[in-house]
Amino acid sequence: MRLANALFLLIGSAIIRTYADESSEYPVAKSLEDTIFRVIDTGLANLDVMQVDNVELDVQKCTVTSSITCVVTSTGDDCENLVVPIEECRDIDMTFTYRYCNEEQRDVQLIPDKTRALIETLTINGLNYGNLAPKECREISITRKIDTCKRFFSGSLKVEGKRGNDFDNGDYCFAWDFMRIFVKRPCEISSKVASCVVERTQETCNSLIVPIDECNTAEPMTFTFEYCNNEVTPLKFRKQKFRALVETQNVDGFDLSDLTPGQCRSFPVTRNINTCKRFFSSSLKVEGWRGDNPGDYCYAYDFERIFFPRPGDPPPNPDSGNACAVTSTVKCTITGTGEDCADIIVPLNECSEQTDMTFEFEYCNFEQSNNITLLGGRKTIALVETLPVDGLDLSTVVPGECRRFRTNRKINTCKRFFSASLKVEGRRGDGKDDYCYAYDFYRSYIDRPENDGNGDVSVTEECDISAQVTCTVDASGEDCDDIVVPLNECRTNVPMTFTFEYCSRENDNSIDLKPGFTRARIEAVDLPGLNFNDLQPGECRRLIVSREIDTCKRFFSAQLKVEGVRNNIGGYCFAWDFYRSYITRFVQNSPTPADTNQDLDEAPCALSARVTCTLDATGQACEDIVVPLEECNENTPMTFSFEWCNFEVTEDIDFFEDKTRALIETVPVDTLNLSNLPAGSCRRRIVTRSINTCKRFFSAQIKVEGLRGGEKNDYCYAYDFYRSYIDRLGIDDTRQPSPVLQPSPAQGPTSECDVSAEISCTVDETGESCDNLEVSLDDCRVDTPMTFQFKYCNGEQFSFIDLKENRTTALVETINVDGIDRSNMNPGECRIISETRLINTCKRFFSASLKVEGLRNGTPNGYCYAWDFYRNYIRRPNDNNTPVQTPATECDISASISCTYDKTEQSCDSLVISQDECSLRDPVTFDFTYCSDEDQFDVVLRQDKTYALVETIPVNNMNKDPLRPGECRKLRVKRRVNTCKRFFSAGLKVEGKRQEVDGYCFAYDHYRTFIQRPPTITTSPSVRPTTMPSVSLVPSGAPTTCIVSLAERESRILAIINEISDSNALLDPNSPQSRARDWLIYEDTYDVFCANACSRSGDPASAGVFQRYSLAVFYFSMNGDTDWMMCGRNSVDECIPRLTNIRNDVVPTFADNEIWLSGVSECLWGGLACKTETRCLDRIEFEANNVNGVIPSEIAQLNGLRYLYLEGAFGDIDYSDGTMKFLTGTIPPEISQLENLLILDLNYNKLQGTLPVGIYNMVQLRQLDINHNEFTGQISPSIGNLVNLRFLQLDNNKFSGNIPSEIVNSVDLVNADFHRNDFTGRVPPELCALFGVGFRLNRLSADCGGIPPEIECFCCTRCFTDGVEFTPISAADEAPADNEQSLEVDIGF
């Protein structure tokens, strides 16, 4: 407001001195308007203002107004309140509303060229420049994507006009509004329940295991609360909102004076905790301000809940009988000897407090097909004694995977025992039975040797006893584990019989039982009647007890503990059994909101969460998509649906806003509705994102946490993790079968098999077909029962069909139909499944689909596919109120696809192409035909729902104008397809409505052809085929006619290697050079001397040794065996690196995705590409692949290299947790020998030192990207040698000195980034000239945003100060025209 008032006074009572002094170093303002814009950007201080004499201030000014408002389009929230963390910044749709009014009593004539609206610097079209009538207001709204990664954005509205011609007396009309909104970042404060310690044992609370018989209602525990201010300004606390709790009791005594920047405070408090309960909680909430603005409000919250495990706890929710198959085991050995810790014998006079022992923790996923997502924090944890073990891999565990982790610890063998444990918790899905739990507790008793009286020492081993508890239900005799009790039939007094059995397995010695330590319990009640007399060798004893059990609870328990000492020779005796039975309720489907009379189990809270995904282009489920690698796309639109439901009968669920979140990949989904969810209600958030289908998978997840209302106040939790693997080959997800595996003629027909799919629908209440359904809006219901019949048939006469488990599906709306029989279908067999669903007839249509996929006789040459899509349009009675009778059915349109193989002009349906003759780019022609068979009415096509695809690529130029009655259209498209794959596909969907009268129109055709391979007759094993076509581009891996003995091969390799590498490196057996040499001589099966490989300087004797050896050195130097996430010999991920598509590069190359160091040409290793003509390396490209280590000097041997991409990670990502590693060291000076290099991209690493001098002589270089490293020193003026440079990114390093003016020699420069360095001086004015006409520079950045700036720049498009971007008025936008001067108002703040 102060700035606005000052501007008004500035305009009304002063003029700005503007002068055109050619000697001035400042450009001159072109107009008052330009000056005002500059004032808005910079402030008013130091403005040179001259008072104007004789100005009349009492004139009757013309009164017009202008105003701007802005809201976030998706939420309607005021843009002023937008808070976007920098790591989540992105383009966000915002709606700007411009309003201008005439407050006069007569018309105001607007001046069109002076009245304008802007968003940032872009003019908004659509303003109405007609005369404004008295008291008239006009509005225009426009939605634009705003980059919230910038700190602010702006808009302005200027209105100029006149109400007459007497300007001196106020007939000139002017109004102006300028809005600048700063995007707020979250306040950087934190709150944490930092620790909890059990006072009695000093162990952490989360490691405490409490047997129920040893629990304590008042166990002292000390909690430490920590809160920190990470802002650059002090934090003022909102004291009435600051709250710390242990359980529900307030904690007082905190220091709430202002918290200075960077300061942390901690506060310990000791409270008595009831460990007879299964859990307790603590929390800390901090609120306050870092300044006086609304965006300066600060909030932080932490909630910790700790569960007490009991010894022997079984996995939660085992009542389904389908417990998650996860295991955990702990082993221990003596470091150095490998002896099992359980077998050690340590005389007391030889014990040590520092005995080295190695503990091995192993956890496995024995699921057949389900991943297990591990829960971190205190859920999956390993302990030795009471100390946590760091370093467990908590990433998703795939089916069949086992992980081992070893740690060395020093153990005190002067104690009699020590322990270790491993607890694993996770989820395999979103059902209550998909909770995964495994626990192992390892305890070793240290034996002491005893003298047998003859001077010899005997060993006392732990004695052999057992304990077991069983239970039966008295009324039925069934095992208590198997009981099922509906909640409405439960009783508090069900008789059950418990049997406690304990046995001695000793052969010779009795066991002296300890009465104080041997006990039996049911629930928490001790049982009398145990016999404590000595237990004789081989003796078993039983105690049988009947008790009444409350089956309205979810579980009950019993336990037996036996302790004693073996008589005569000693030896500690211990056995323990813990029995817990979970009472199963009736297994039911998730209740729907209509199930209001359903008795729901009180535990757990009935909350669900679910994620689904569809491909926008086709509407198919994301898990069904097939994307050939050569057709992948980084920006494939997909729509994710996040749904969370409250299936409680009466209670609302109150969500924890800081604990409930949805993610797509790692990017949060905003604007979840987290208000209280009423009983029986569901919410859905639908988000469209662009997904990179060049990766092999993508993921999404939703986690919902809260409290169930009412008296129970129960904790509620639901979680769903969605991961879709993108199929490359589609049928069997393997590479092409080798020729010897091709089917012979006797294996049956090779045409596509005969399978059909059909859907019908009946309205249950009338028995009529759904096709004829007519429902008025008054009679419509959300729960009309309808029965869908899905029928699928095998039309083959002699062949069975092996249905694909995950590809044969049925849906009603978007909900799966259970019960589909996917077993092999016999010849002529038909199957029918009926499904009754409640359909909302208040909507205008509903749908169902059936897809059937499989293989005839299980062989790849007989691909089977059928699909039916049923959509019914619900008619309304008033649909008939038209002059022409409305047809009673959906309108009649059709869609069809045909394909021709251009080389032979035959139909693609019957293609037979051998593996030797296939091509990555075979030409085919698709004909897409769509017709209207209507007699009277046009069909209006929906623009967004009508499309054609080849594979997953949309077809352009499709005519979507209305279809006339009887009209057919044909769209012919020529595409190149990969016939080395076994199939390719196309799709055509046409959707719309009948014009003038109602009628939904839909037609769809899916074309998929399966390429047959001719049978191959072989008499001997064939040579291993590559995954590339057998054409001249790809060198063969098999020996040809040359013969090189092993001795000669080794001798020749050593001679060449000695020319390349330093002799000292070759003497070190662990160096990358020695490892590469040994691999090439002793392990490599590819014969570089016999293959057609890259040779150096035309010397055939060197063959490909230079190239293959240098790449092997690169592999070992970059830790390929241990760290690469893909393409290494031990990598987990599939080798599918993405090679950048470089436009206008005409050099032919070839590449593939083989594992590095495999026995094929190195050109086929993933991430590489070679020139077709020479077989010499053209490209190395890895991004975010954990490639790390030091760049070896041997890279100079790859002197044909044109592209070198070794980016460490994408964007400003914090990998301080060790999940990503980087290149280190310096750039080797030998890199300058890569004379043909066009692109050098080493972004986002930890490279150090100065740039090698030779890099300035790489005159072919077009792109030098070395930002986000740790380079130092100055940039040499020799950078002017790089005359072909187009992209220069030096930002985010530690460069110093001046920016050399010689860089202007790179006249084609498009982008130059110098910010976040230690440069001084000024950006060379010559560089600013490259913004002019005839040049290409469009981005220039430096540290020019401070006052004073670290470096001066009047033309930069991006300025930074202290690492934060400040957007200037750029020369690119406001550079003066030739011979035109402007004034830069030097006013500062």
Coordinates of C-alpha atoms in Angstrom, one line a residue, residues 587-812:
V587 CA -14.8 -63.2 5.4
Q588 CA -16.8 -60.6 3.5
N589 CA -16.2 -58.3 0.6
S590 CA -15.6 -54.7 1.5
P591 CA -18.9 -53.2 2.7
T592 CA -20.5 -50.7 0.5
P593 CA -22.2 -47.5 1.7
A594 CA -25.5 -49.3 1.2
D595 CA -24.6 -52.0 3.8
T596 CA -26.0 -49.9 6.7
N597 CA -27.2 -52.9 8.7
Q598 CA -24.0 -54.8 8.5
D599 CA -22.3 -55.6 11.8
L600 CA -18.7 -54.6 11.3
D601 CA -15.9 -55.9 13.4
E602 CA -14.7 -53.4 15.9
A603 CA -11.1 -54.1 15.2
P604 CA -9.4 -53.0 13.1
C605 CA -10.8 -49.7 11.9
A606 CA -12.6 -50.2 8.6
L607 CA -10.7 -47.9 6.4
S608 CA -9.5 -48.7 2.8
A609 CA -7.2 -47.1 0.3
R610 CA -6.8 -48.0 -3.4
V611 CA -4.8 -46.7 -6.4
T612 CA -5.8 -47.5 -10.0
C613 CA -4.3 -46.2 -13.3
T614 CA -5.5 -45.9 -16.9
L615 CA -3.7 -45.0 -20.1
D616 CA -5.3 -41.8 -21.4
A617 CA -4.8 -42.6 -25.1
T618 CA -6.6 -46.0 -25.0
G619 CA -8.4 -46.1 -21.6
Q620 CA -6.8 -49.5 -20.8
A621 CA -5.4 -50.3 -17.4
C622 CA -1.8 -49.2 -17.0
E623 CA -0.7 -52.8 -16.1
D624 CA -1.8 -54.0 -19.5
I625 CA 0.3 -51.6 -21.7
V626 CA 2.9 -52.9 -24.1
V627 CA 5.5 -50.3 -25.2
P628 CA 8.3 -51.3 -27.5
L629 CA 11.5 -49.7 -26.4
E630 CA 12.0 -47.8 -29.7
E631 CA 8.5 -46.3 -29.3
C632 CA 8.7 -45.3 -25.6
N633 CA 7.9 -41.8 -24.6
E634 CA 9.0 -39.7 -21.6
N635 CA 5.6 -37.9 -21.5
T636 CA 2.9 -40.5 -21.8
P637 CA -0.3 -39.2 -20.2
M638 CA -1.8 -41.5 -17.6
T639 CA -4.6 -40.9 -15.1
F640 CA -4.3 -42.1 -11.6
S641 CA -7.3 -42.6 -9.3
F642 CA -6.8 -42.5 -5.5
E643 CA -9.8 -43.7 -3.5
W644 CA -10.1 -43.9 0.2
C645 CA -13.3 -45.2 2.0
N646 CA -14.7 -45.3 5.5
F647 CA -16.6 -48.6 5.9
E648 CA -17.6 -47.9 9.5
V649 CA -21.3 -48.0 10.3
T650 CA -21.6 -44.9 12.5
E651 CA -18.3 -43.3 13.2
D652 CA -16.5 -40.6 11.2
I653 CA -12.8 -40.9 10.6
D654 CA -10.7 -37.8 11.5
F655 CA -7.5 -37.8 9.3
F656 CA -4.0 -36.9 10.3
E657 CA -3.1 -34.3 7.6
D658 CA 0.6 -34.7 8.0
K659 CA 0.4 -38.5 7.8
T660 CA -2.0 -38.9 4.9
R661 CA -0.5 -38.5 1.5
A662 CA -0.6 -39.7 -2.1
L663 CA 2.4 -40.0 -4.4
I664 CA 3.0 -40.6 -8.1
E665 CA 6.5 -41.8 -8.4
T666 CA 8.1 -39.5 -5.7
V667 CA 5.9 -36.4 -6.4
P668 CA 3.1 -35.7 -4.0
V669 CA -0.5 -35.3 -5.1
D670 CA -1.9 -32.1 -3.8
T671 CA -5.3 -31.0 -2.6
L672 CA -6.4 -34.2 -1.0
N673 CA -9.7 -33.7 0.8
L674 CA -8.8 -34.6 4.4
S675 CA -11.9 -33.3 6.3
N676 CA -13.7 -35.8 8.4
L677 CA -14.9 -38.7 6.3
P678 CA -18.5 -39.8 7.3
A679 CA -19.4 -43.4 7.8
G680 CA -20.1 -45.2 4.6
S681 CA -18.4 -42.6 2.4
C682 CA -15.7 -42.7 -0.1
R683 CA -13.5 -40.0 -1.7
R684 CA -11.6 -40.0 -4.9
R685 CA -8.8 -37.8 -6.2
I686 CA -8.1 -38.2 -10.0
V687 CA -4.8 -36.9 -11.3
T688 CA -3.3 -37.0 -14.8
R689 CA 0.5 -37.1 -15.0
S690 CA 3.0 -37.6 -17.8
I691 CA 4.9 -40.9 -17.2
N692 CA 8.2 -42.0 -18.7
T693 CA 7.5 -45.3 -20.5
C694 CA 11.2 -45.7 -21.4
K695 CA 11.6 -46.9 -17.8
R696 CA 10.6 -50.4 -17.0
F697 CA 8.1 -49.5 -14.3
F698 CA 6.4 -46.7 -12.4
S699 CA 4.6 -46.4 -9.2
A700 CA 2.0 -44.6 -7.1
Q701 CA 0.9 -45.0 -3.5
I702 CA -1.6 -43.7 -1.0
K703 CA -1.4 -43.8 2.8
V704 CA -4.3 -42.8 5.0
E705 CA -4.1 -42.4 8.7
G706 CA -6.5 -41.1 11.3
L707 CA -8.7 -41.8 14.3
R708 CA -12.1 -43.4 14.4
G709 CA -14.6 -41.2 16.2
G710 CA -17.0 -42.0 19.0
E711 CA -15.9 -43.6 22.3
K712 CA -13.4 -46.0 20.7
N713 CA -11.0 -43.3 19.3
D714 CA -9.2 -46.1 17.5
Y715 CA -6.2 -45.6 15.3
C716 CA -7.0 -46.1 11.5
Y717 CA -4.6 -47.0 8.8
A718 CA -4.8 -48.0 5.2
Y719 CA -2.1 -48.2 2.5
D720 CA -1.9 -49.1 -1.2
F721 CA 1.2 -49.3 -3.3
Y722 CA 0.7 -49.6 -7.1
R723 CA 3.5 -50.6 -9.4
S724 CA 3.1 -51.3 -13.0
Y725 CA 5.8 -53.0 -15.1
I726 CA 5.9 -51.9 -18.7
D727 CA 5.8 -54.9 -21.0
R728 CA 8.3 -54.8 -23.9
L729 CA 7.5 -57.9 -25.8
G730 CA 4.1 -58.5 -24.4
I731 CA 3.6 -62.3 -24.7
D732 CA 6.2 -64.0 -22.6
D733 CA 8.3 -61.1 -21.5
T734 CA 11.4 -62.8 -22.8
R735 CA 13.7 -62.2 -25.7
Q736 CA 13.0 -63.7 -29.1
P737 CA 13.2 -67.5 -29.0
S738 CA 16.3 -68.9 -30.7
P739 CA 15.9 -70.7 -34.1
V740 CA 16.1 -74.2 -32.5
L741 CA 13.1 -73.3 -30.4
Q742 CA 10.8 -72.4 -33.3
P743 CA 7.8 -74.6 -33.7
S744 CA 8.0 -77.3 -36.3
P745 CA 5.1 -77.8 -38.9
A746 CA 3.9 -80.6 -36.7
Q747 CA 3.1 -78.2 -33.9
G748 CA -0.1 -77.1 -35.5
P749 CA -1.4 -74.1 -37.3
T750 CA 0.3 -70.7 -37.2
S751 CA -2.6 -68.4 -37.9
E752 CA -4.2 -66.4 -35.1
C753 CA -6.4 -68.7 -33.1
D754 CA -10.3 -68.6 -33.0
V755 CA -11.4 -67.1 -29.6
S756 CA -14.4 -64.9 -28.9
A757 CA -15.7 -62.7 -26.1
E758 CA -19.2 -61.4 -25.6
I759 CA -21.1 -59.5 -22.9
S760 CA -24.8 -59.2 -22.3
C761 CA -26.8 -57.4 -19.6
T762 CA -30.2 -57.9 -17.9
V763 CA -32.1 -55.6 -15.5
D764 CA -32.9 -57.9 -12.5
E765 CA -36.2 -56.3 -11.6
T766 CA -37.8 -56.6 -15.0
G767 CA -35.8 -59.4 -16.7
E768 CA -35.4 -57.1 -19.7
S769 CA -32.2 -56.4 -21.6
C770 CA -30.3 -53.4 -20.4
D771 CA -30.2 -52.3 -24.0
N772 CA -33.8 -51.1 -23.9
L773 CA -33.6 -49.4 -20.5
E774 CA -35.6 -46.2 -20.1
V775 CA -35.6 -44.5 -16.7
S776 CA -36.9 -41.1 -15.8
L777 CA -34.8 -38.8 -13.6
D778 CA -37.6 -39.1 -10.9
D779 CA -37.3 -42.9 -10.9
C780 CA -33.5 -43.3 -11.2
R781 CA -31.6 -45.0 -8.4
V782 CA -27.9 -45.3 -7.6
D783 CA -28.4 -49.0 -6.8
T784 CA -30.4 -50.6 -9.6
P785 CA -29.4 -54.3 -9.7
M786 CA -28.3 -55.6 -13.1
T787 CA -26.7 -58.9 -14.1
F788 CA -23.9 -59.0 -16.6
Q789 CA -23.1 -62.2 -18.4
F790 CA -19.6 -62.6 -19.7
K791 CA -19.1 -65.4 -22.3
Y792 CA -15.8 -66.5 -23.9
C793 CA -15.3 -69.4 -26.2
N794 CA -12.5 -71.4 -27.8
G795 CA -13.6 -71.8 -31.4
E796 CA -10.6 -74.1 -32.3
Q797 CA -11.5 -77.6 -33.4
F798 CA -8.3 -79.4 -32.2
S799 CA -6.3 -77.0 -30.0
F800 CA -6.6 -75.9 -26.4
I801 CA -5.9 -72.3 -25.4
D802 CA -3.6 -71.5 -22.5
L803 CA -5.2 -68.3 -21.0
K804 CA -2.8 -65.7 -19.7
E805 CA -3.5 -65.2 -15.9
N806 CA -2.9 -61.5 -15.8
R807 CA -4.4 -60.6 -19.2
T808 CA -7.8 -62.3 -19.2
T809 CA -10.0 -59.9 -17.3
A810 CA -13.6 -58.7 -16.9
L811 CA -14.8 -55.4 -15.6
V812 CA -18.1 -53.7 -14.7

